[in-house]
PDB file of C-alpha atoms in Angstrom:
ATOM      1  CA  UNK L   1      23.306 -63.605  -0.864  1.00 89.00           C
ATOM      2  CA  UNK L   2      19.740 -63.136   0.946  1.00 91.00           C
ATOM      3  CA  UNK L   3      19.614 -59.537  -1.125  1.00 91.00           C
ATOM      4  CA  UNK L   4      21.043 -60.887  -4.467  1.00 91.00           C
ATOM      5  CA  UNK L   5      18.231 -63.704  -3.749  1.00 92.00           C
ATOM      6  CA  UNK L   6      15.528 -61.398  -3.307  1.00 93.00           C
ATOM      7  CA  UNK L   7      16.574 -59.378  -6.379  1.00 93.00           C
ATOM      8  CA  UNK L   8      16.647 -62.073  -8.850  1.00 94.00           C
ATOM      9  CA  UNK L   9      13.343 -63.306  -7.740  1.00 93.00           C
ATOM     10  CA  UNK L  10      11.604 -60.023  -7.988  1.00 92.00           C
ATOM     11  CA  UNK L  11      13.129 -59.983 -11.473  1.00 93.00           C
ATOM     12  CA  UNK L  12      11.903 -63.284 -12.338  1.00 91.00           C
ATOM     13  CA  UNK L  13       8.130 -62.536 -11.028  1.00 89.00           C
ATOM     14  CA  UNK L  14       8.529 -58.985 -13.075  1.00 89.00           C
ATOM     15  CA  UNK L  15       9.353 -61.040 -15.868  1.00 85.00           C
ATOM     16  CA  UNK L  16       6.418 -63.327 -15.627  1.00 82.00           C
ATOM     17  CA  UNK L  17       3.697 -60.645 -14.728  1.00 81.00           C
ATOM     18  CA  UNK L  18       4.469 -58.593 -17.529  1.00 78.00           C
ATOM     19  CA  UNK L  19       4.296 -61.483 -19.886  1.00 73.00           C
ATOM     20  CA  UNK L  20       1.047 -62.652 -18.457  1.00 72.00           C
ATOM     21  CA  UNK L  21      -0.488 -59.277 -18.696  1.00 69.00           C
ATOM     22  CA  UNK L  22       0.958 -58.323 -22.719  1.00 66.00           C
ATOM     23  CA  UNK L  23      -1.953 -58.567 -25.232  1.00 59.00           C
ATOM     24  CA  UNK L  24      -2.515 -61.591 -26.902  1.00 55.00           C
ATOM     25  CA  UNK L  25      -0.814 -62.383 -30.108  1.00 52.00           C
ATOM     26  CA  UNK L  26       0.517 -58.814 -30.461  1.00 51.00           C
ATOM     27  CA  UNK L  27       2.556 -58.413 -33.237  1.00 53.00           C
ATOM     28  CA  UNK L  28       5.477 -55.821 -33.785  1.00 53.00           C
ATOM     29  CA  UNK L  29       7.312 -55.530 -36.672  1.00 54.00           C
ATOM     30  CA  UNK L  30      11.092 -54.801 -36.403  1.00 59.00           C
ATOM     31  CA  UNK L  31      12.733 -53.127 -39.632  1.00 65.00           C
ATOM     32  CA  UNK L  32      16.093 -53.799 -40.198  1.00 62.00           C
ATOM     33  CA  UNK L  33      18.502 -51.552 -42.380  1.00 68.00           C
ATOM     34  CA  UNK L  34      16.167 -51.930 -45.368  1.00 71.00           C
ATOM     35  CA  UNK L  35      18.170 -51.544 -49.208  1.00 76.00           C
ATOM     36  CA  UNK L  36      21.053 -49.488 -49.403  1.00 79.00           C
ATOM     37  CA  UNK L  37      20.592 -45.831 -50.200  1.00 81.00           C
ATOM     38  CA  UNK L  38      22.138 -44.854 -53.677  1.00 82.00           C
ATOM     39  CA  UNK L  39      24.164 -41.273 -52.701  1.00 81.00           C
ATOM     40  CA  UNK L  40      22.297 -39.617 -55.603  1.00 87.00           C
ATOM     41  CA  UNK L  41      18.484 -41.081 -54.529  1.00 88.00           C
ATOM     42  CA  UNK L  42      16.349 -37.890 -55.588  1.00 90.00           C
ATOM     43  CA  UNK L  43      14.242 -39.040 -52.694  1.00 90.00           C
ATOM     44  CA  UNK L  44      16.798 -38.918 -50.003  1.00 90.00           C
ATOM     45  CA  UNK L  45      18.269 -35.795 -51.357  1.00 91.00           C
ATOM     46  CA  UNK L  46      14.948 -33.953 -50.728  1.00 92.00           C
ATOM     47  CA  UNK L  47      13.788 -35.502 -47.653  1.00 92.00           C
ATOM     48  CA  UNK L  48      17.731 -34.297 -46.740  1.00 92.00           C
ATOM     49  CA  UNK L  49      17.085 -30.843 -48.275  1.00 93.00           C
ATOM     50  CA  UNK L  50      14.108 -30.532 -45.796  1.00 93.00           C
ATOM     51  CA  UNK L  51      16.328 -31.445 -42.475  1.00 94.00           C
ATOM     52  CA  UNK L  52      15.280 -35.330 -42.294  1.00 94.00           C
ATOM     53  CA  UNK L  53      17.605 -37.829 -42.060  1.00 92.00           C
ATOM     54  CA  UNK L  54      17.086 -40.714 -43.771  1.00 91.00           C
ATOM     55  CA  UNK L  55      18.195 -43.854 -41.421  1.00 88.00           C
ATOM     56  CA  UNK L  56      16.994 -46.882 -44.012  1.00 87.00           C
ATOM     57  CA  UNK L  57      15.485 -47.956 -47.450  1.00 87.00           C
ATOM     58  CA  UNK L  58      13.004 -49.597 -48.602  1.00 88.00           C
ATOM     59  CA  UNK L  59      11.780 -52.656 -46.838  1.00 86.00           C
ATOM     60  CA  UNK L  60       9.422 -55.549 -48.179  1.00 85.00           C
ATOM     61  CA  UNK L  61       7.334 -57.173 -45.223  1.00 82.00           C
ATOM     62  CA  UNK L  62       6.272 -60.514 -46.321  1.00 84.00           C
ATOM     63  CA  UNK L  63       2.690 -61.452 -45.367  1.00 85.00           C
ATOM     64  CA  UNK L  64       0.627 -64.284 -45.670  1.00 90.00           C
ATOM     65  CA  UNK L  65      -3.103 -64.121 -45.621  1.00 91.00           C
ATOM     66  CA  UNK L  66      -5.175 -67.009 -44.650  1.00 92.00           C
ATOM     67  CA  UNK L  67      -8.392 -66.828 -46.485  1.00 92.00           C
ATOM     68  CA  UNK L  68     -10.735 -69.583 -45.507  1.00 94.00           C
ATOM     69  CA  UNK L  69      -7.346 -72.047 -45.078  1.00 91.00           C
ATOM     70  CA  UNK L  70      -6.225 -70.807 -48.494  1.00 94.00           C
ATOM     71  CA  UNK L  71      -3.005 -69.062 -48.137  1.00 94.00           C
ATOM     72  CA  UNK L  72      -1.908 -65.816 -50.145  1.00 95.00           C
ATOM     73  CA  UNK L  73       0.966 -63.991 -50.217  1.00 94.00           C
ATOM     74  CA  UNK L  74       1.707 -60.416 -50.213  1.00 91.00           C
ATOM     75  CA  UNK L  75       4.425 -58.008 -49.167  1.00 88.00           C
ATOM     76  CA  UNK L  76       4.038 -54.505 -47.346  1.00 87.00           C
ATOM     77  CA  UNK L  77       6.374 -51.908 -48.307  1.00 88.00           C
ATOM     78  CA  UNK L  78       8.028 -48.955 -46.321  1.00 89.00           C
ATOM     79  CA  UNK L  79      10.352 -46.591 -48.721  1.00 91.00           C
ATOM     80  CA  UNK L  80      12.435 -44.922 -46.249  1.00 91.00           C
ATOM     81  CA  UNK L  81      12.399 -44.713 -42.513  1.00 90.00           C
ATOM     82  CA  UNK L  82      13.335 -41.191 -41.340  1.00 92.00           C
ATOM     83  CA  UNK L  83      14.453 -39.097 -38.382  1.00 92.00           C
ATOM     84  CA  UNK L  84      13.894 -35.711 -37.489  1.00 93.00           C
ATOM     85  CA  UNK L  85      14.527 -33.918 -34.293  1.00 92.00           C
ATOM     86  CA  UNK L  86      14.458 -37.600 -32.429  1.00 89.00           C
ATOM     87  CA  UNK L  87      11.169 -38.361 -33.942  1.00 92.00           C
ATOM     88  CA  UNK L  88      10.863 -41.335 -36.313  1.00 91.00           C
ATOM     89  CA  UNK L  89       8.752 -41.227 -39.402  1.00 94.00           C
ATOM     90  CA  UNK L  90       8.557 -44.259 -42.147  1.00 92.00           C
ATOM     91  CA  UNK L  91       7.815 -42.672 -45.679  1.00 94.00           C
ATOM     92  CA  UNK L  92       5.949 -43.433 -48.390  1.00 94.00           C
ATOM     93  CA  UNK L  93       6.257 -41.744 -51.911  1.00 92.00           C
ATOM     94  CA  UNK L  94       3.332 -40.891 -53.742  1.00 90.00           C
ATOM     95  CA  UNK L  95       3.032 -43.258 -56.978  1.00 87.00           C
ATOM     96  CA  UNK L  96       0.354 -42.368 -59.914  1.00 84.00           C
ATOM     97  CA  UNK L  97      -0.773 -45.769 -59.863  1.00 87.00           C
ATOM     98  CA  UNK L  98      -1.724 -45.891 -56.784  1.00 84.00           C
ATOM     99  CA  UNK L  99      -3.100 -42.231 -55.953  1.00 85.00           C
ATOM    100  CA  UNK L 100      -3.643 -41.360 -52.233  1.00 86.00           C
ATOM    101  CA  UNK L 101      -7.157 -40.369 -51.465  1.00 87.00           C
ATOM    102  CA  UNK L 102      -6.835 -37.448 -48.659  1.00 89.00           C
ATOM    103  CA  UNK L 103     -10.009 -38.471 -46.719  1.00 91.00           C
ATOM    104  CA  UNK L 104      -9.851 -39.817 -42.965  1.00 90.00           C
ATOM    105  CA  UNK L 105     -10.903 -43.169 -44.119  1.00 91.00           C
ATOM    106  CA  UNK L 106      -9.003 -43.481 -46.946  1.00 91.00           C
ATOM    107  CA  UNK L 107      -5.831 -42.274 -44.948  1.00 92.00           C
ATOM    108  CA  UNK L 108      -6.625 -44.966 -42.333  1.00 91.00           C
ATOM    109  CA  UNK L 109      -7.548 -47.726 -45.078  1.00 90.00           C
ATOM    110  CA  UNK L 110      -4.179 -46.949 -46.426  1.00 91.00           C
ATOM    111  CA  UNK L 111      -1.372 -46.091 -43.507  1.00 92.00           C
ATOM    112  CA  UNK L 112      -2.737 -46.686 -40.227  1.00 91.00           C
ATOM    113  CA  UNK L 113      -0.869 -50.114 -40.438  1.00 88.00           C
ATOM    114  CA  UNK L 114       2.210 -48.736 -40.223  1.00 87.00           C
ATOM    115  CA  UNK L 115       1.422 -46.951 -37.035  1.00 87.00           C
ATOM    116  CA  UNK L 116      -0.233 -50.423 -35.870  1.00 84.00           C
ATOM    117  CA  UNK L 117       2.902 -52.039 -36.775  1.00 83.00           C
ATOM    118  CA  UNK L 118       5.950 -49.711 -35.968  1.00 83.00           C
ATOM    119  CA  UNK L 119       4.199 -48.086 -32.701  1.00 82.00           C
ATOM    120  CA  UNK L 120       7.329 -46.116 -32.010  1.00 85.00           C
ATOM    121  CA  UNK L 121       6.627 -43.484 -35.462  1.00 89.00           C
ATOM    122  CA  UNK L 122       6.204 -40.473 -34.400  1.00 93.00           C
ATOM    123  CA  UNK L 123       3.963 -40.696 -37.899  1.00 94.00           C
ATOM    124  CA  UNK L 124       4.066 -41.279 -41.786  1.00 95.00           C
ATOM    125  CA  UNK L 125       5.513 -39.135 -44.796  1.00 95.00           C
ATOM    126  CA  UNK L 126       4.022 -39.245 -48.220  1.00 95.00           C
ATOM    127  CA  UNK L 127       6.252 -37.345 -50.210  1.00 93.00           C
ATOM    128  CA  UNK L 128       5.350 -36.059 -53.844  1.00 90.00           C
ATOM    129  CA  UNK L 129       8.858 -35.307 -55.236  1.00 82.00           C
ATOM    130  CA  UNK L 130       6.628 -33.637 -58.725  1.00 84.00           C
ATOM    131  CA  UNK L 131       5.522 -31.408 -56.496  1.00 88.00           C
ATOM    132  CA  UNK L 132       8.315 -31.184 -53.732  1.00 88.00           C
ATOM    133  CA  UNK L 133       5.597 -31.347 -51.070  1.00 92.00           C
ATOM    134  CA  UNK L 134       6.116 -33.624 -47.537  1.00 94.00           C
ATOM    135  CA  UNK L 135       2.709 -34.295 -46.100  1.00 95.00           C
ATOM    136  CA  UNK L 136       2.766 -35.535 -42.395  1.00 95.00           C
ATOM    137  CA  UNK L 137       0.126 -37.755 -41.332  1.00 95.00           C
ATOM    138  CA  UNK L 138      -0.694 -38.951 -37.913  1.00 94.00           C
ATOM    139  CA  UNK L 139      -3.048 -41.428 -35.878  1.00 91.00           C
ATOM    140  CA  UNK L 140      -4.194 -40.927 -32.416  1.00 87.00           C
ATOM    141  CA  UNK L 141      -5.632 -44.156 -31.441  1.00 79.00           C
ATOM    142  CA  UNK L 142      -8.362 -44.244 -28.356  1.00 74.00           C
ATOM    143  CA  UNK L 143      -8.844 -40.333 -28.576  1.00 69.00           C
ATOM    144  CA  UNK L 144     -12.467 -38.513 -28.875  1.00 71.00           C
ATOM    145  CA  UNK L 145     -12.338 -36.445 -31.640  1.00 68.00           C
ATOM    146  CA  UNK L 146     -12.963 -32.778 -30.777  1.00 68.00           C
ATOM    147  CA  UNK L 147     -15.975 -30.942 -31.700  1.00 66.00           C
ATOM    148  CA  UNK L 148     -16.453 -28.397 -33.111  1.00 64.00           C
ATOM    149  CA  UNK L 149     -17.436 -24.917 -31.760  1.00 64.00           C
ATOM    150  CA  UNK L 150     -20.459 -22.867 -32.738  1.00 55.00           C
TER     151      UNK L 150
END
């Protein structure tokens, strides 16, 4: 009983340290199973075509934004979330009102949420089924950036 004593307090002080120590307000988002795929998506059938698998549809993450005590609302979207070769990806399709701008800034501006948000991707698709391309982008947070060589 001593030993089953000792356990269950170490577990309980575990417990507590590692709650006392997690950031403040740090928020995760958890995706459930998203819309139901339609068997003849053109979307799934390419990512499919190019060995992913797609695990989920498209989810809508409500948000509200407090703006100087005004609340607005808004909603985040993820098309599909995606596995490949145990790696998770959450994909976004490329839409022509709302083209991508292929800078580093404008890559963060637009998807480093997602990494904020669902630390466990491996990184985000944008897929362009017009021009059946898969682009894979991906955030290193806290790195230095390499320089360049002469």
């Amino acid at each position: 009983m001593i030993a089953a004593a000792l356990l269950i307090g170490f577990w309980v002080y575990r417990a507590f340290y590692n709650w006392l120590h997690e950031p403040r307000g740090i928020k995760r988002l958890v995706l459930g199973r998203g819309e139901i795929l339609a068997p003849d998506d053109p979307h799934v059938l390419f990512l499919e075509s190019q060995g992913y698998e797609v695990v989920s549809g498209k989810h809508r993450v409500p948000l509200v934004v407090d703006l100087d005590g005004q609340e607005m609302y808004s909603r985040l979207y993820v098309d599909y979330i995606v596995v490949r070769d145990d790696s998770m990806y959450a994909v976004k399709l490329v839409r022509d009102r709302q083209p991508m701008e292929w800078t580093g800034s404008g890559l963060r501006d637009r998807l480093l949420v997602f990494t904020l948000l669902l630390p466990e991707l491996e990184g985000i698709l944008i897929v362009d089924n017009e021009y059946n391309t898969i682009r894979t982008v991906k955030f290193d947070i806290n790195v230095e950036p390499k320089l360049k060589e002469a």
